[in-house]
Coordinates of C-alpha atoms and ligand atoms in Angstrom, one line a residue:
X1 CA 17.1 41.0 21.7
X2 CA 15.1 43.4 23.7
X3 CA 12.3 45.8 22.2
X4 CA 14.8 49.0 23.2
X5 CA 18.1 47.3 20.5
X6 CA 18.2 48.9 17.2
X7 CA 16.6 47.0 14.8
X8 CA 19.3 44.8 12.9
X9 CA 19.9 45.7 9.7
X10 CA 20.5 41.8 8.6
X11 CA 20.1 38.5 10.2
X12 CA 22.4 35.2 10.8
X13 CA 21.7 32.0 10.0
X14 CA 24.2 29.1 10.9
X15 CA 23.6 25.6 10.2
X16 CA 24.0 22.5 11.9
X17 CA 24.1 19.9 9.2
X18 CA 24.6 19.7 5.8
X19 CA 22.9 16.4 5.3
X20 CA 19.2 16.2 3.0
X21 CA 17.7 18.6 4.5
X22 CA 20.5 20.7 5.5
X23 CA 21.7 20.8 1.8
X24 CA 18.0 21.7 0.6
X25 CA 18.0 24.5 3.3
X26 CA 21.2 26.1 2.1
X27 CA 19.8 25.8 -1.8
X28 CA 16.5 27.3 -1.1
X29 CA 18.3 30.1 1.3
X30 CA 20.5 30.9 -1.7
X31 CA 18.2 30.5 -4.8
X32 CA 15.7 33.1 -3.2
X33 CA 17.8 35.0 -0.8
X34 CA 16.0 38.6 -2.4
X35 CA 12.0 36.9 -1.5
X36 CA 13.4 36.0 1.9
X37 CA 14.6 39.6 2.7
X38 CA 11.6 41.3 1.4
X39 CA 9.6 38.9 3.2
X40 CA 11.2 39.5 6.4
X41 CA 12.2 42.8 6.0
X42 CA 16.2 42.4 6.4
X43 CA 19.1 40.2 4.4
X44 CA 19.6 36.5 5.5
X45 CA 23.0 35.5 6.0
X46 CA 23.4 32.2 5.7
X47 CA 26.8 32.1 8.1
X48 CA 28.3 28.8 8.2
X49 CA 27.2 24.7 8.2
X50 CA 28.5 22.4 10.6
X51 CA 29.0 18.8 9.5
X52 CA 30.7 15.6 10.6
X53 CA 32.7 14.9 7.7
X54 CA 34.5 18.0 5.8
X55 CA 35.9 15.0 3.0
X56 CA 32.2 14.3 1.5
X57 CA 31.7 16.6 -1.4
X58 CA 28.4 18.6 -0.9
X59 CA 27.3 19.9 -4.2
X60 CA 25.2 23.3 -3.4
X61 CA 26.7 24.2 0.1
X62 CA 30.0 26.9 -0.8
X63 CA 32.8 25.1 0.8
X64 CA 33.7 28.8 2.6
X65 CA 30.6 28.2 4.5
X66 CA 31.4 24.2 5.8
X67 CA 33.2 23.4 9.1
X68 CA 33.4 20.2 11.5
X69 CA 33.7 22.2 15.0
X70 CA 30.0 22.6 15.6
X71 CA 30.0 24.0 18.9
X72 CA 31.5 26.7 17.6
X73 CA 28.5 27.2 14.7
X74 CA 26.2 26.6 17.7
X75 CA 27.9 29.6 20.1
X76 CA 28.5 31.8 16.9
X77 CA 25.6 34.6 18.4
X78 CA 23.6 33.7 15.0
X79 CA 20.3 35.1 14.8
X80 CA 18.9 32.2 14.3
X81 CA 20.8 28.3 14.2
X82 CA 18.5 25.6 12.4
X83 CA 19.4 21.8 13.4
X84 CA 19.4 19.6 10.9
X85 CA 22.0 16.7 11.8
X86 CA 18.9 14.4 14.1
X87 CA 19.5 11.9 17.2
X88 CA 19.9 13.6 20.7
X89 CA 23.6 14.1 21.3
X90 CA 25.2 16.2 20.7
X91 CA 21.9 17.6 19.1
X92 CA 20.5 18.1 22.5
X93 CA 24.0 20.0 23.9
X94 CA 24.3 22.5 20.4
X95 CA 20.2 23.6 20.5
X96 CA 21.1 24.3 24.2
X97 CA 24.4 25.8 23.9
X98 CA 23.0 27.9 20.7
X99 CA 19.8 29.3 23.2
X100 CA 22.3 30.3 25.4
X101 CA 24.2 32.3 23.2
X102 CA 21.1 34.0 22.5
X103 CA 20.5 32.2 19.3
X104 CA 16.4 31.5 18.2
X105 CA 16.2 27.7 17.1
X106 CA 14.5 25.8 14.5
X107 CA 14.7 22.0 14.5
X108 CA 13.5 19.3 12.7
X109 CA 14.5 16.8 15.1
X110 CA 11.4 14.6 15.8
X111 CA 13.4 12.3 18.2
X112 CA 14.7 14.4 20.3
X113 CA 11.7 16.7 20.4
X114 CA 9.7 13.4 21.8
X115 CA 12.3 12.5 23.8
X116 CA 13.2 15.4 25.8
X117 CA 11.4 18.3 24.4
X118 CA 10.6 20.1 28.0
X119 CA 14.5 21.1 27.9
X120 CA 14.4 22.8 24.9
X121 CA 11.6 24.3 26.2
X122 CA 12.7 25.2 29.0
X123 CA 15.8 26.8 27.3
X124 CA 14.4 28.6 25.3
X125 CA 11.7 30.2 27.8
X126 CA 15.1 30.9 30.0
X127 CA 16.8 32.6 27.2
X128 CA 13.9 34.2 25.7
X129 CA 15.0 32.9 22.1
X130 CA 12.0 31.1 19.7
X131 CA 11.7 27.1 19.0
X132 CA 10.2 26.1 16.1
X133 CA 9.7 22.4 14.2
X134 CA 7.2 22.5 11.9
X135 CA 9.7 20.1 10.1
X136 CA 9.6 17.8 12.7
X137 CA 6.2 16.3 12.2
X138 CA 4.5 15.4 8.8
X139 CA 7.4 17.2 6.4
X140 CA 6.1 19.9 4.1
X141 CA 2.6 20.1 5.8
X142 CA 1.7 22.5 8.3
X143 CA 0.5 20.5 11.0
X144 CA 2.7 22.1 14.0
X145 CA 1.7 25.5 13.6
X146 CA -2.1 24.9 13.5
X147 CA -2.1 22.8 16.2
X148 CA 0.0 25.6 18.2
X149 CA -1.5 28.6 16.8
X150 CA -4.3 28.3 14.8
X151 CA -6.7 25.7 17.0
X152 CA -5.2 27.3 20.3
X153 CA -9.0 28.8 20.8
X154 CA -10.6 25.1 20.2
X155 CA -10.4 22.0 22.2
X156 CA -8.9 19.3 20.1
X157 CA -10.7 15.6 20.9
X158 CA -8.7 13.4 17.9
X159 CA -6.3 13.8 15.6
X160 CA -5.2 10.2 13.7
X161 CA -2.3 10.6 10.7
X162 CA -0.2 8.4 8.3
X163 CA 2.6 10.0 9.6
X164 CA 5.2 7.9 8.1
X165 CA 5.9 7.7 4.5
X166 CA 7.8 4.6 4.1
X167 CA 5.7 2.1 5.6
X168 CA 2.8 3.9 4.3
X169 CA 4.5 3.1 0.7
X170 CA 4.9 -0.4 1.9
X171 CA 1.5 -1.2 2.8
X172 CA 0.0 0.5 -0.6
X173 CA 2.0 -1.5 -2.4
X174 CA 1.3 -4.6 -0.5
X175 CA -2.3 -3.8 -1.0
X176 CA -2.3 -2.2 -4.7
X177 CA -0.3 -4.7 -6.2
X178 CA -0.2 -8.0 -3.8
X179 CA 3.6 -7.5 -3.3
X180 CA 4.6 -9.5 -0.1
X181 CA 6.4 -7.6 2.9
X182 CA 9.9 -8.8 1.9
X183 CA 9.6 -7.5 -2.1
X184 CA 8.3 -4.2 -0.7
X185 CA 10.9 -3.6 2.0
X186 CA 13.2 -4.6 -0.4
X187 CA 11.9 -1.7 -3.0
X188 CA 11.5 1.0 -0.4
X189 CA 15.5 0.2 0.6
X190 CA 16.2 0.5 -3.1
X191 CA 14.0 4.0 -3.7
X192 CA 16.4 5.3 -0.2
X193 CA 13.2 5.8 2.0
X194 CA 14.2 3.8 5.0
X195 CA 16.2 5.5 7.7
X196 CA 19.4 4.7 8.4
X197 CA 18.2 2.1 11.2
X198 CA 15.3 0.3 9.2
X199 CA 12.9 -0.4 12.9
X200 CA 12.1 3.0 13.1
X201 CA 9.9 3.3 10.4
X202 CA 8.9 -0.4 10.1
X203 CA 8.8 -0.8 13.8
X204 CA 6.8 2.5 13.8
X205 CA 8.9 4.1 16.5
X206 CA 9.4 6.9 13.8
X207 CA 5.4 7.9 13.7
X208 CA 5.4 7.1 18.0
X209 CA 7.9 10.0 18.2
X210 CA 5.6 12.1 15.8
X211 CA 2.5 11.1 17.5
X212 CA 4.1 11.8 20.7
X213 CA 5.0 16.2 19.4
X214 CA 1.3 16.2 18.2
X215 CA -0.9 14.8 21.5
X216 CA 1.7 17.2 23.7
X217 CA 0.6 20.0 21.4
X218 CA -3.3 19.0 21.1
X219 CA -3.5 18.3 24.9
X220 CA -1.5 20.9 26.2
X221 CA -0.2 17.7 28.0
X222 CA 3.8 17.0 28.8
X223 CA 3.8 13.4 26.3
X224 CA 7.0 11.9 25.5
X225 CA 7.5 8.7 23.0
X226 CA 7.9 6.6 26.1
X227 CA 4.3 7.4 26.8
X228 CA 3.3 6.1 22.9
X229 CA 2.4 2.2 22.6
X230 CA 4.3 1.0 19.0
X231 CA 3.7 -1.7 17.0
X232 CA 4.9 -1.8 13.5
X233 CA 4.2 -3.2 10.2
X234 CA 6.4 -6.2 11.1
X235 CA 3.7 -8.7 11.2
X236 CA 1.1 -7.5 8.6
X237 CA 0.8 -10.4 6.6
X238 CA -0.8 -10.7 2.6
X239 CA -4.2 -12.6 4.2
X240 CA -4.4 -10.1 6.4
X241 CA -4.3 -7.0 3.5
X242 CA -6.6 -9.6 1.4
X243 CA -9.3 -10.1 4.3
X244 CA -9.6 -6.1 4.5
X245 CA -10.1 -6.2 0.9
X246 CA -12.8 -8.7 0.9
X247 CA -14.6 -6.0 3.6
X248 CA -14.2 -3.0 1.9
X249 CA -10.8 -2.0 4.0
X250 CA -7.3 -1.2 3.5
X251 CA -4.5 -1.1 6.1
X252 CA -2.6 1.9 7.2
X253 CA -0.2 2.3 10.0
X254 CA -1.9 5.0 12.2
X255 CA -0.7 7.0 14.4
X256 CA -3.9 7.9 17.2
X257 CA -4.1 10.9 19.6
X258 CA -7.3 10.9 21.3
X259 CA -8.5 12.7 24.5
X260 CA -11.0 10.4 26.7
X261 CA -13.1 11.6 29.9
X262 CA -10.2 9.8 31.9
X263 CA -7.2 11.5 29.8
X264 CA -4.7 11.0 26.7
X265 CA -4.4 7.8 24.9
X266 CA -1.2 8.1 22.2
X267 CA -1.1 5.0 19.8
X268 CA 1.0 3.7 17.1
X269 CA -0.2 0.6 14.9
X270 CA -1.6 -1.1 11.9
X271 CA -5.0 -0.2 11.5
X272 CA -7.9 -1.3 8.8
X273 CA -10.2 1.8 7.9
X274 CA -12.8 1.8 5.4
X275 CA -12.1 2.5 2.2
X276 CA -14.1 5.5 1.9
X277 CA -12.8 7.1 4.3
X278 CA -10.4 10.1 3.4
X279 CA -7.2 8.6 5.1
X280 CA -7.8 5.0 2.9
X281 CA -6.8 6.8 -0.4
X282 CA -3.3 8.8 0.9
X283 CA -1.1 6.5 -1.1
X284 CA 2.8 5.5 -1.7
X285 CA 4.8 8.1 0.3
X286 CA 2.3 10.9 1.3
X287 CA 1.3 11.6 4.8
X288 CA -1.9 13.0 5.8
X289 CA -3.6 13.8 9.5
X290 CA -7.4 14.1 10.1
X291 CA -7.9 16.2 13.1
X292 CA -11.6 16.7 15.2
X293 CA -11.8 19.8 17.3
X294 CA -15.0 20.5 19.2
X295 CA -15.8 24.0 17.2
X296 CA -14.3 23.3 14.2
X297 CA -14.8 19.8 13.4
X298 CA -13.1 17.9 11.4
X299 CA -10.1 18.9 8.7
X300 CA -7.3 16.7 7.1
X301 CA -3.7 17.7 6.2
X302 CA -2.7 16.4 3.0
X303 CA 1.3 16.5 1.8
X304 CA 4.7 15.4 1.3
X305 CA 6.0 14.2 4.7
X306 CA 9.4 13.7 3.9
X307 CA 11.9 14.3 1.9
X308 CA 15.0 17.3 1.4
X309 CA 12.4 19.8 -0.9
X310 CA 9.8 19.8 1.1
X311 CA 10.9 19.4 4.8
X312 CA 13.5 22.4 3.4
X313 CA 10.0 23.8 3.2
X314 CA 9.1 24.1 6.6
X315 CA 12.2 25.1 8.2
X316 CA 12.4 27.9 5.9
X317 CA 8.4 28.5 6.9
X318 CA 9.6 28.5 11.0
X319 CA 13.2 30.0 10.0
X320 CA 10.7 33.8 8.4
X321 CA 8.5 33.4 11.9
X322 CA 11.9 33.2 13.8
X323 CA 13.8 36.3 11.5
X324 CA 10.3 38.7 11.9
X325 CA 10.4 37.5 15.6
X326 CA 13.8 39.0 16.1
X327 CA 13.0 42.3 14.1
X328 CA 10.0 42.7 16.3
X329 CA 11.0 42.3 19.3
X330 CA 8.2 39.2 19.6
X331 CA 8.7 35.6 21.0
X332 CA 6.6 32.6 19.0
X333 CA 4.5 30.2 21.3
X334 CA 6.2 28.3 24.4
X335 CA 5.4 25.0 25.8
X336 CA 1.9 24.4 26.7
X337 CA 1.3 21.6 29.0
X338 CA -1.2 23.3 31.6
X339 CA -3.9 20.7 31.2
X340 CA -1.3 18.3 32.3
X341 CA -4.1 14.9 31.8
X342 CA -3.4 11.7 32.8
X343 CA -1.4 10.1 29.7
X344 CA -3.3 6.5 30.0
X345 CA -2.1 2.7 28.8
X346 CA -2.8 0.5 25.4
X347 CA -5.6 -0.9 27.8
X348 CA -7.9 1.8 27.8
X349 CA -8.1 2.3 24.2
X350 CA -11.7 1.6 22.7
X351 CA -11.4 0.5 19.4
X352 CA -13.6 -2.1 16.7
X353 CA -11.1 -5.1 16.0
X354 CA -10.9 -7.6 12.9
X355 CA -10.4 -11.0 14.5
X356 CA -9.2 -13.9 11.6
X357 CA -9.4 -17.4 12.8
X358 CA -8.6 -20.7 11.5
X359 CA -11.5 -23.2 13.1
X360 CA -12.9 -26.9 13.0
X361 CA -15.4 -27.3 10.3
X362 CA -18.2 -29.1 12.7
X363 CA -21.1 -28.3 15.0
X364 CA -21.1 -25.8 17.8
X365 CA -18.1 -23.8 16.4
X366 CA -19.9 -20.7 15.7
X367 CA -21.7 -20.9 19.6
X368 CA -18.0 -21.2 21.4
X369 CA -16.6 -18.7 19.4
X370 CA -19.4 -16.3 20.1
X371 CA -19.3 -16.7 23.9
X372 CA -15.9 -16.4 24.0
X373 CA -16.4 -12.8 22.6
X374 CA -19.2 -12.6 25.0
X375 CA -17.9 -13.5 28.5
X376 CA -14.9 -10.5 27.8
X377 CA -17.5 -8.2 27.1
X378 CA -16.7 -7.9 23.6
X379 CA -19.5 -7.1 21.2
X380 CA -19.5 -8.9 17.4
X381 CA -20.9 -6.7 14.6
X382 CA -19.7 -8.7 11.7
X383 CA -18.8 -12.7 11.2
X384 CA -17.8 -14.1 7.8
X385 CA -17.0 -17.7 7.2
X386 CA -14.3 -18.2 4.4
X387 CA -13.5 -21.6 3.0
X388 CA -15.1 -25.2 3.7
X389 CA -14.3 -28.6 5.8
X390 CA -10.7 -28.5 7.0
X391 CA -10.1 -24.8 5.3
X392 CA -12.2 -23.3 6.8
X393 CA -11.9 -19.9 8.4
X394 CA -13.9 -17.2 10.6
X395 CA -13.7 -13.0 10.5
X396 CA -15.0 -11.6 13.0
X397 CA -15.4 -7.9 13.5
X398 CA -16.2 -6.5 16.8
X399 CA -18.0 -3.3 18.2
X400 CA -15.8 -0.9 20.0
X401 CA -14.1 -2.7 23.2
X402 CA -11.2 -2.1 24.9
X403 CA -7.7 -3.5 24.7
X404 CA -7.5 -5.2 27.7
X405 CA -10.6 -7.4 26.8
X406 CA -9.9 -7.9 23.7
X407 CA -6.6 -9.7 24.5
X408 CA -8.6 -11.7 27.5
X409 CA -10.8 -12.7 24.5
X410 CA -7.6 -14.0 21.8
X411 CA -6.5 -16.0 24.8
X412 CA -9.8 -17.5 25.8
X413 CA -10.2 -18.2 22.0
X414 CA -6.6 -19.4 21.7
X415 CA -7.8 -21.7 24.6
X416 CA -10.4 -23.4 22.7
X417 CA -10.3 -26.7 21.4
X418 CA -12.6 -26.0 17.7
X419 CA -10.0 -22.7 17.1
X420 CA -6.9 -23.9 15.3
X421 CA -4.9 -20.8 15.2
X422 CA -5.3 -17.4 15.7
X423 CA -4.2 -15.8 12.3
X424 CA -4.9 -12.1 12.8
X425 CA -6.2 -9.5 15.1
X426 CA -6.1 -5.8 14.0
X427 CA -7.9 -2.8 15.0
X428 CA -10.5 -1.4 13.0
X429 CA -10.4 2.7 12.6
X430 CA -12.5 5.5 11.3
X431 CA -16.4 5.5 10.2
X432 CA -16.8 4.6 6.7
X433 CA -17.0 8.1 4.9
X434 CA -16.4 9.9 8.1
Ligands
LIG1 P1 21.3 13.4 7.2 O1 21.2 13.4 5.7 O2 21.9 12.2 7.8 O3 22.2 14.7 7.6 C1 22.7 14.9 8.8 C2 23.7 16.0 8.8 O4 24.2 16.2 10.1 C3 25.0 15.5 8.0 O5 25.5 16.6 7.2 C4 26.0 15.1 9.0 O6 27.3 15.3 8.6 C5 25.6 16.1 10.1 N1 26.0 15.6 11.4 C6 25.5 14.5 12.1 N2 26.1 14.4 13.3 C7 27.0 15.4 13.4 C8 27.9 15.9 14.4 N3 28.1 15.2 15.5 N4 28.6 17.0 14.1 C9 28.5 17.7 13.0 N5 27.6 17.3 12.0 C10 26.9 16.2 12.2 O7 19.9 13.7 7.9 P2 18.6 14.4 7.3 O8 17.8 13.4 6.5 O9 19.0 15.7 6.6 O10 17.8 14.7 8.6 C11 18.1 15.8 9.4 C12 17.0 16.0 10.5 O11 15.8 16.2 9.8 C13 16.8 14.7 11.4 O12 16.4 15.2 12.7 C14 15.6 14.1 10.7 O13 14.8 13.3 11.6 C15 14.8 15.3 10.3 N6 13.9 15.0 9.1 C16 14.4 14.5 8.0 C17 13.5 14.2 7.0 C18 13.9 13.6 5.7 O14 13.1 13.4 4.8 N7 15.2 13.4 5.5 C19 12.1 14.6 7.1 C20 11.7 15.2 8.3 C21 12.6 15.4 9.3 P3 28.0 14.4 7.5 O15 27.2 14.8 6.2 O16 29.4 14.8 7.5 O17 27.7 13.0 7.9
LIG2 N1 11.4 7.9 7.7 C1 10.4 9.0 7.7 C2 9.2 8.6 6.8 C3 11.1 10.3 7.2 O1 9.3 7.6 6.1 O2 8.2 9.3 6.9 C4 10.4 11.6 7.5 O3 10.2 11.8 8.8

């Protein structure tokens, strides 16, 4: 709409989904249709919902509004089309067909955001139309808009979240009540927190597409998932959750921005942090994000990161910018990748490590082991023996090193003939209280 059209007197809203979210969307839209138009100044219209299958009953959406042919909800010349049905096609085609049409867009579609968000940017620059997907990242917590808007003046250096709920329920169980990974997979299938396809949130490819929106948005850098190393939760085993016990740790799947003097590091993986640090007590389901910025220091984001209610709650928060954006005449923020840094490898990461060995009880152990560490460069800050004679077993914790010799350590340690087996290496994140 350009600044000279007559201001509209109401504004369309057509939905592409009906699913969890979707459903909440409509309900929330409904409930408190009169707050939404004195908020933005104009009636919401809530125009139509696209959906796969018109047979499932869908308590809450009027049936008037439902309809399979969603191309046709996408072109409908709404105001404003929120996607809520997730994956990229035909996601990708409707948000692109909709921007055409003149439509703004709000999305909570993580993966296709990570994937391939430079052509819904570019759409919607083209079309002069808004995107917004504050639900994309993190639920219910505004995360997207202050990395976007309200730190655009600073110069972000970190920002490390539990992003994912599920495994983040996992682990506290695993560590809370010494459930094992099977009994807590197990539960959080029961409770309905794992997606549809299980590996992305164990596998951590869920939090990698997260992580991947929030370092593009941090460091004004293009980052897509493929750019994110991933490791899951697959492999955390019970010795290792009771080893970071013993040390005053608990384990977290992290997902880790960071800006270096050579460029962007985006990381996905199990992580020990201290237990007094403020991301060691987000618990069950929550997410939370810690972010450093160079004037404003640190800050953490504390919520609900998933669910119907409260991801609901953020695309109604983007769907008000998007409505007041039409009645002014105003366009939200586009992409921002003008730093464009060098997105770097795994290898370059500096991090502390825990190292949990299994080793021959008898002289000289101690003195291979260490020089091992040593001739990769890799600094020791803590060992602890557990056990005795043919039980026994070695922690080590490092200094910061980097990846890549850290795993030319494992294998020269793998290599020796007084270390049984390598039983666990994780990194270890975050300054105790920091
Ligand atoms: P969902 O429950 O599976 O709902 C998806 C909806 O889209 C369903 O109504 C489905 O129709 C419809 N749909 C799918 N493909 C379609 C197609 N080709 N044509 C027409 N309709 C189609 O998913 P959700 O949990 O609401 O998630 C929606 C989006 O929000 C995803 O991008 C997800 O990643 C994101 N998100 C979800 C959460 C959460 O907690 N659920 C949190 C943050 C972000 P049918 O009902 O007929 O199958
Ligand atoms: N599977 C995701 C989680 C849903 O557990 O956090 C919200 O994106």
């Amino acid at each position: 709409m350009s600044a000279a059209s007559p201001t509209p007197t109401s504004l369309r809203v057509a939905l592409l989904g009906g699913g969890t979210v979707g459903t909440e969307v409509v309900r929330l839209l409904t409930a408190d249709s009169s707050d939404f138009s004195a908020r933005v100044g104009v009636p919401i219209q809530l125009s139509a919902v696209a959906v796969r299958d018109l047979s499932k009953p869908r308590p809450g959406i009027p049936s008037s509004l439902l309809t399979d042919d969603a191309l046709a909800v996408a072109t409908s010349g709404a105001d404003i089309v929120v996607e809520v049905m997730g994956g990229i096609e035909p996601a990708r085609s409707l948000i692109l067909a909709a921007m055409a049409a003149g439509s703004s867009v709000v999305t909570a579609n993580k993966a296709l955001l990570a994937e391939d968000g430079a052509s819904l940017y570019e759409a919607a620059r083209k079309f002069g139309v808004d995107l917004y997907f504050e639900a994309a990242v993190a639920g219910a917590i505004p995360l997207i808009r202050p990395l976007r808007e309200s730190l655009a003046g600073d110069q972000v250096s970190k920002v490390m979240g539990i992003v994912n709920g599920t495994t983040n329920f996992m682990l506290t169980r695993m560590d809370e009540d010494g459930a094992d990974y099977a009994e807590v997979f197990d539960e959080a299938n029961a409770l309905g927190y794992l997606e549809s396809d299980p590996t992305l949130d164990v596998g951590g490819h869920d939090a990698a597409a997260k992580a991947a929106i929030i370092a593009e948005l941090a460091f004004h850098t293009r980052v897509t998932i493929d750019d994110v190393y991933c490791e899951g939760i697959t492999q955390v085993t019970s010795t290792d959750i009771k080893a970071a016990q013993d040390m005053g740790f608990v384990i977290k799947l992290l997902a880790v921005a960071e800006r270096t003097d050579a460029g962007v590091i985006v990381r996905v993986h199990p992580a020990m942090v201290p237990r007094d640090h403020p991301l060691a007590s987000v618990r069950l389901s929550f997410n939370a994000v810690f972010i450093e910025a160079e004037s404003a220091g640190q800050m953490m984001f504390y919520g609900r990161g998933a669910g119907g209610a409260p991801t609901a709650s953020a695309v109604l928060g983007d769907l008000v910018a998007a409505a007041r954006n039409r009645l002014s005449g105003g366009q939200g923020p586009g992409e921002s990748t003008y730093l464009d840094l060098p997105v770097l490898g795994i290898g370059e990461a500096q991090t502390r490590y825990y190292v949990n060995l299994d080793v021959a009880d008898k002289p000289g152990v101690l003195a291979s082991i260490a020089s091992a560490f040593a001739e990769n460069g890799v600094s020791i800050q803590v060992v602890r023996q557990d056990g005795h004679g043919d039980e026994a077993g070695l922690i080590v914790r490092t200094h910061k090193a980097s990846d890549q010799s850290l795993r030319q350590t494992i294998d020269a340690l793998s290599k020796l003939d007084t270390v049984r087996r390598v039983l666990g290496v994780m990194r270890v994140e975050g300054e105790p209280g920091a």
